[in-house]
Amino acid sequence: QVQLVESGGGLVQAGDSLKLSCTSSIRTFSRYTMGWFREISGRGREAVAAITWGGEFTYYTDSVKGRFTISRSDSKTTVYLQMNSLTPNDAALYYCAAVVVGSDWKDQGSWRHWGQGTQVTVSS
């Protein structure tokens, strides 16, 4: 059974930075695209970023471009999300996702495995 464990969430002030981590139990981690989604209470799950195997390509939703950076360490089977210049609009439960099986990375239905989430709270 695949496990994805997120960490790094917390309470910060607007303008601060946080770095999320997601460690995977997938043995062939390096072969798969990894991603981050977020969910705000009462709203659907929103795609944030994705990174292909080998880190060759990265994708971001428009609202985080220039502020968030996704990266990966295949030796540590971990994917990261560096979040800078945080705003209250970024406050959400952030989920790690693994293995894209569909054609649209922004569609949560395209992903096979999910973590339990880590909470990010941003005060104004």
mmCIF file of C-alpha atoms in Angstrom:
data_model
loop_
_atom_site.group_PDB
_atom_site.id
_atom_site.type_symbol
_atom_site.label_atom_id
_atom_site.label_comp_id
_atom_site.label_asym_id
_atom_site.label_seq_id
_atom_site.Cartn_x
_atom_site.Cartn_y
_atom_site.Cartn_z
ATOM 1 C CA GLN A 1 0.000 0.000 0.000
ATOM 2 C CA VAL A 2 1.373 3.371 -1.026
ATOM 3 C CA GLN A 3 1.823 5.926 1.709
ATOM 4 C CA LEU A 4 2.323 9.645 1.264
ATOM 5 C CA VAL A 5 3.129 11.616 4.400
ATOM 6 C CA GLU A 6 3.045 15.395 4.302
ATOM 7 C CA SER A 7 4.734 17.691 6.789
ATOM 8 C CA GLY A 8 5.761 21.306 7.157
ATOM 9 C CA GLY A 9 2.426 23.021 7.528
ATOM 10 C CA GLY A 10 1.761 25.560 10.224
ATOM 11 C CA LEU A 11 0.635 29.044 11.139
ATOM 12 C CA VAL A 12 2.463 31.938 9.522
ATOM 13 C CA GLN A 13 1.887 35.603 8.855
ATOM 14 C CA ALA A 14 1.170 37.084 5.444
ATOM 15 C CA GLY A 15 4.411 37.503 3.544
ATOM 16 C CA ASP A 16 6.131 34.603 5.294
ATOM 17 C CA SER A 17 7.400 31.382 3.739
ATOM 18 C CA LEU A 18 6.830 27.702 4.393
ATOM 19 C CA LYS A 19 8.286 24.564 2.885
ATOM 20 C CA LEU A 20 6.092 21.504 2.683
ATOM 21 C CA SER A 21 7.486 18.007 2.330
ATOM 22 C CA CYS A 22 5.875 14.789 1.214
ATOM 23 C CA THR A 23 7.672 11.514 1.715
ATOM 24 C CA SER A 24 6.500 8.554 -0.309
ATOM 25 C CA SER A 25 6.719 4.819 0.186
ATOM 26 C CA ILE A 26 6.665 4.238 -3.572
ATOM 27 C CA ARG A 27 9.782 2.220 -4.400
ATOM 28 C CA THR A 28 9.799 3.392 -7.996
ATOM 29 C CA PHE A 29 9.245 6.999 -6.926
ATOM 30 C CA SER A 30 11.639 8.397 -9.513
ATOM 31 C CA ARG A 31 9.421 7.156 -12.349
ATOM 32 C CA TYR A 32 6.345 9.114 -11.390
ATOM 33 C CA THR A 33 4.955 12.598 -11.566
ATOM 34 C CA MET A 34 4.205 14.096 -8.154
ATOM 35 C CA GLY A 35 1.925 16.952 -7.267
ATOM 36 C CA TRP A 36 0.408 19.206 -4.666
ATOM 37 C CA PHE A 37 -3.239 20.158 -4.260
ATOM 38 C CA ARG A 38 -4.996 22.268 -1.682
ATOM 39 C CA GLU A 39 -8.469 22.365 -0.277
ATOM 40 C CA ILE A 40 -10.139 25.288 1.380
ATOM 41 C CA SER A 41 -12.979 24.465 3.703
ATOM 42 C CA GLY A 42 -16.234 24.388 1.794
ATOM 43 C CA ARG A 43 -14.553 24.427 -1.587
ATOM 44 C CA GLY A 44 -13.197 21.804 -3.914
ATOM 45 C CA ARG A 45 -9.656 20.557 -4.146
ATOM 46 C CA GLU A 46 -7.463 22.812 -6.267
ATOM 47 C CA ALA A 47 -4.329 21.794 -8.141
ATOM 48 C CA VAL A 48 -1.279 23.759 -7.056
ATOM 49 C CA ALA A 49 1.812 22.292 -8.714
ATOM 50 C CA ALA A 50 3.233 19.181 -10.310
ATOM 51 C CA ILE A 51 6.662 17.885 -11.200
ATOM 52 C CA THR A 52 7.447 15.162 -13.708
ATOM 53 C CA TRP A 53 9.780 12.248 -13.182
ATOM 54 C CA GLY A 54 13.342 13.453 -13.215
ATOM 55 C CA GLY A 55 12.153 16.950 -12.436
ATOM 56 C CA GLU A 56 12.323 17.886 -16.107
ATOM 57 C CA PHE A 57 9.027 19.741 -16.158
ATOM 58 C CA THR A 58 7.114 21.636 -13.523
ATOM 59 C CA TYR A 59 3.601 23.019 -13.657
ATOM 60 C CA TYR A 60 1.836 25.591 -11.516
ATOM 61 C CA THR A 61 -1.608 26.992 -11.191
ATOM 62 C CA ASP A 62 -1.659 30.670 -12.113
ATOM 63 C CA SER A 63 -2.268 31.968 -8.599
ATOM 64 C CA VAL A 64 1.026 30.574 -7.265
ATOM 65 C CA LYS A 65 3.355 31.158 -10.213
ATOM 66 C CA GLY A 66 6.422 33.093 -9.158
ATOM 67 C CA ARG A 67 5.782 32.397 -5.466
ATOM 68 C CA PHE A 68 5.748 28.605 -5.109
ATOM 69 C CA THR A 69 8.392 26.140 -6.250
ATOM 70 C CA ILE A 70 7.953 22.391 -6.485
ATOM 71 C CA SER A 71 11.002 20.152 -6.353
ATOM 72 C CA ARG A 72 11.868 16.547 -5.654
ATOM 73 C CA SER A 73 14.585 14.342 -4.231
ATOM 74 C CA ASP A 74 14.357 10.893 -5.726
ATOM 75 C CA SER A 75 17.003 9.563 -3.333
ATOM 76 C CA LYS A 76 14.770 10.598 -0.439
ATOM 77 C CA THR A 77 11.517 9.738 -2.266
ATOM 78 C CA THR A 78 10.308 13.172 -1.252
ATOM 79 C CA VAL A 79 8.619 16.026 -3.047
ATOM 80 C CA TYR A 80 8.724 19.570 -1.731
ATOM 81 C CA LEU A 81 6.679 22.722 -2.101
ATOM 82 C CA GLN A 82 8.472 25.932 -1.226
ATOM 83 C CA MET A 83 5.873 28.628 -0.638
ATOM 84 C CA ASN A 84 6.945 32.255 -0.495
ATOM 85 C CA SER A 85 5.028 35.501 -0.063
ATOM 86 C CA LEU A 86 2.096 33.675 1.467
ATOM 87 C CA THR A 87 -1.273 35.392 1.638
ATOM 88 C CA PRO A 88 -4.461 34.486 3.508
ATOM 89 C CA ASN A 89 -5.771 33.169 0.184
ATOM 90 C CA ASP A 90 -3.134 30.439 0.365
ATOM 91 C CA ALA A 91 -4.505 29.114 3.654
ATOM 92 C CA ALA A 92 -5.734 25.577 3.049
ATOM 93 C CA LEU A 93 -5.201 21.909 3.703
ATOM 94 C CA TYR A 94 -2.390 20.908 1.366
ATOM 95 C CA TYR A 95 -2.324 17.407 -0.087
ATOM 96 C CA CYS A 96 0.439 15.505 -1.787
ATOM 97 C CA ALA A 97 -0.539 13.416 -4.804
ATOM 98 C CA ALA A 98 1.312 10.726 -6.676
ATOM 99 C CA VAL A 99 1.121 8.992 -10.023
ATOM 100 C CA VAL A 100 -0.819 10.720 -12.732
ATOM 101 C CA VAL A 101 -2.983 8.301 -14.652
ATOM 102 C CA GLY A 102 -5.087 10.846 -16.515
ATOM 103 C CA SER A 103 -4.272 13.466 -19.094
ATOM 104 C CA ASP A 104 -4.947 16.564 -16.997
ATOM 105 C CA TRP A 105 -2.720 17.073 -13.963
ATOM 106 C CA LYS A 106 -5.119 19.665 -12.598
ATOM 107 C CA ASP A 107 -7.901 17.115 -12.398
ATOM 108 C CA GLN A 108 -7.793 15.383 -9.019
ATOM 109 C CA GLY A 109 -9.329 12.357 -10.702
ATOM 110 C CA SER A 110 -6.116 11.955 -12.663
ATOM 111 C CA TRP A 111 -4.104 11.003 -9.578
ATOM 112 C CA ARG A 112 -3.872 7.584 -8.027
ATOM 113 C CA HIS A 113 -2.519 8.179 -4.523
ATOM 114 C CA TRP A 114 -3.085 10.852 -1.890
ATOM 115 C CA GLY A 115 -1.650 11.872 1.434
ATOM 116 C CA GLN A 116 -3.651 12.916 4.486
ATOM 117 C CA GLY A 117 -2.830 16.605 4.159
ATOM 118 C CA THR A 118 -1.007 19.255 6.144
ATOM 119 C CA GLN A 119 -2.690 22.449 7.271
ATOM 120 C CA VAL A 120 -1.369 25.847 6.266
ATOM 121 C CA THR A 121 -2.819 28.867 8.043
ATOM 122 C CA VAL A 122 -1.885 32.403 7.056
ATOM 123 C CA SER A 123 -2.814 35.339 9.265
ATOM 124 C CA SER A 124 -3.179 38.808 7.812
#
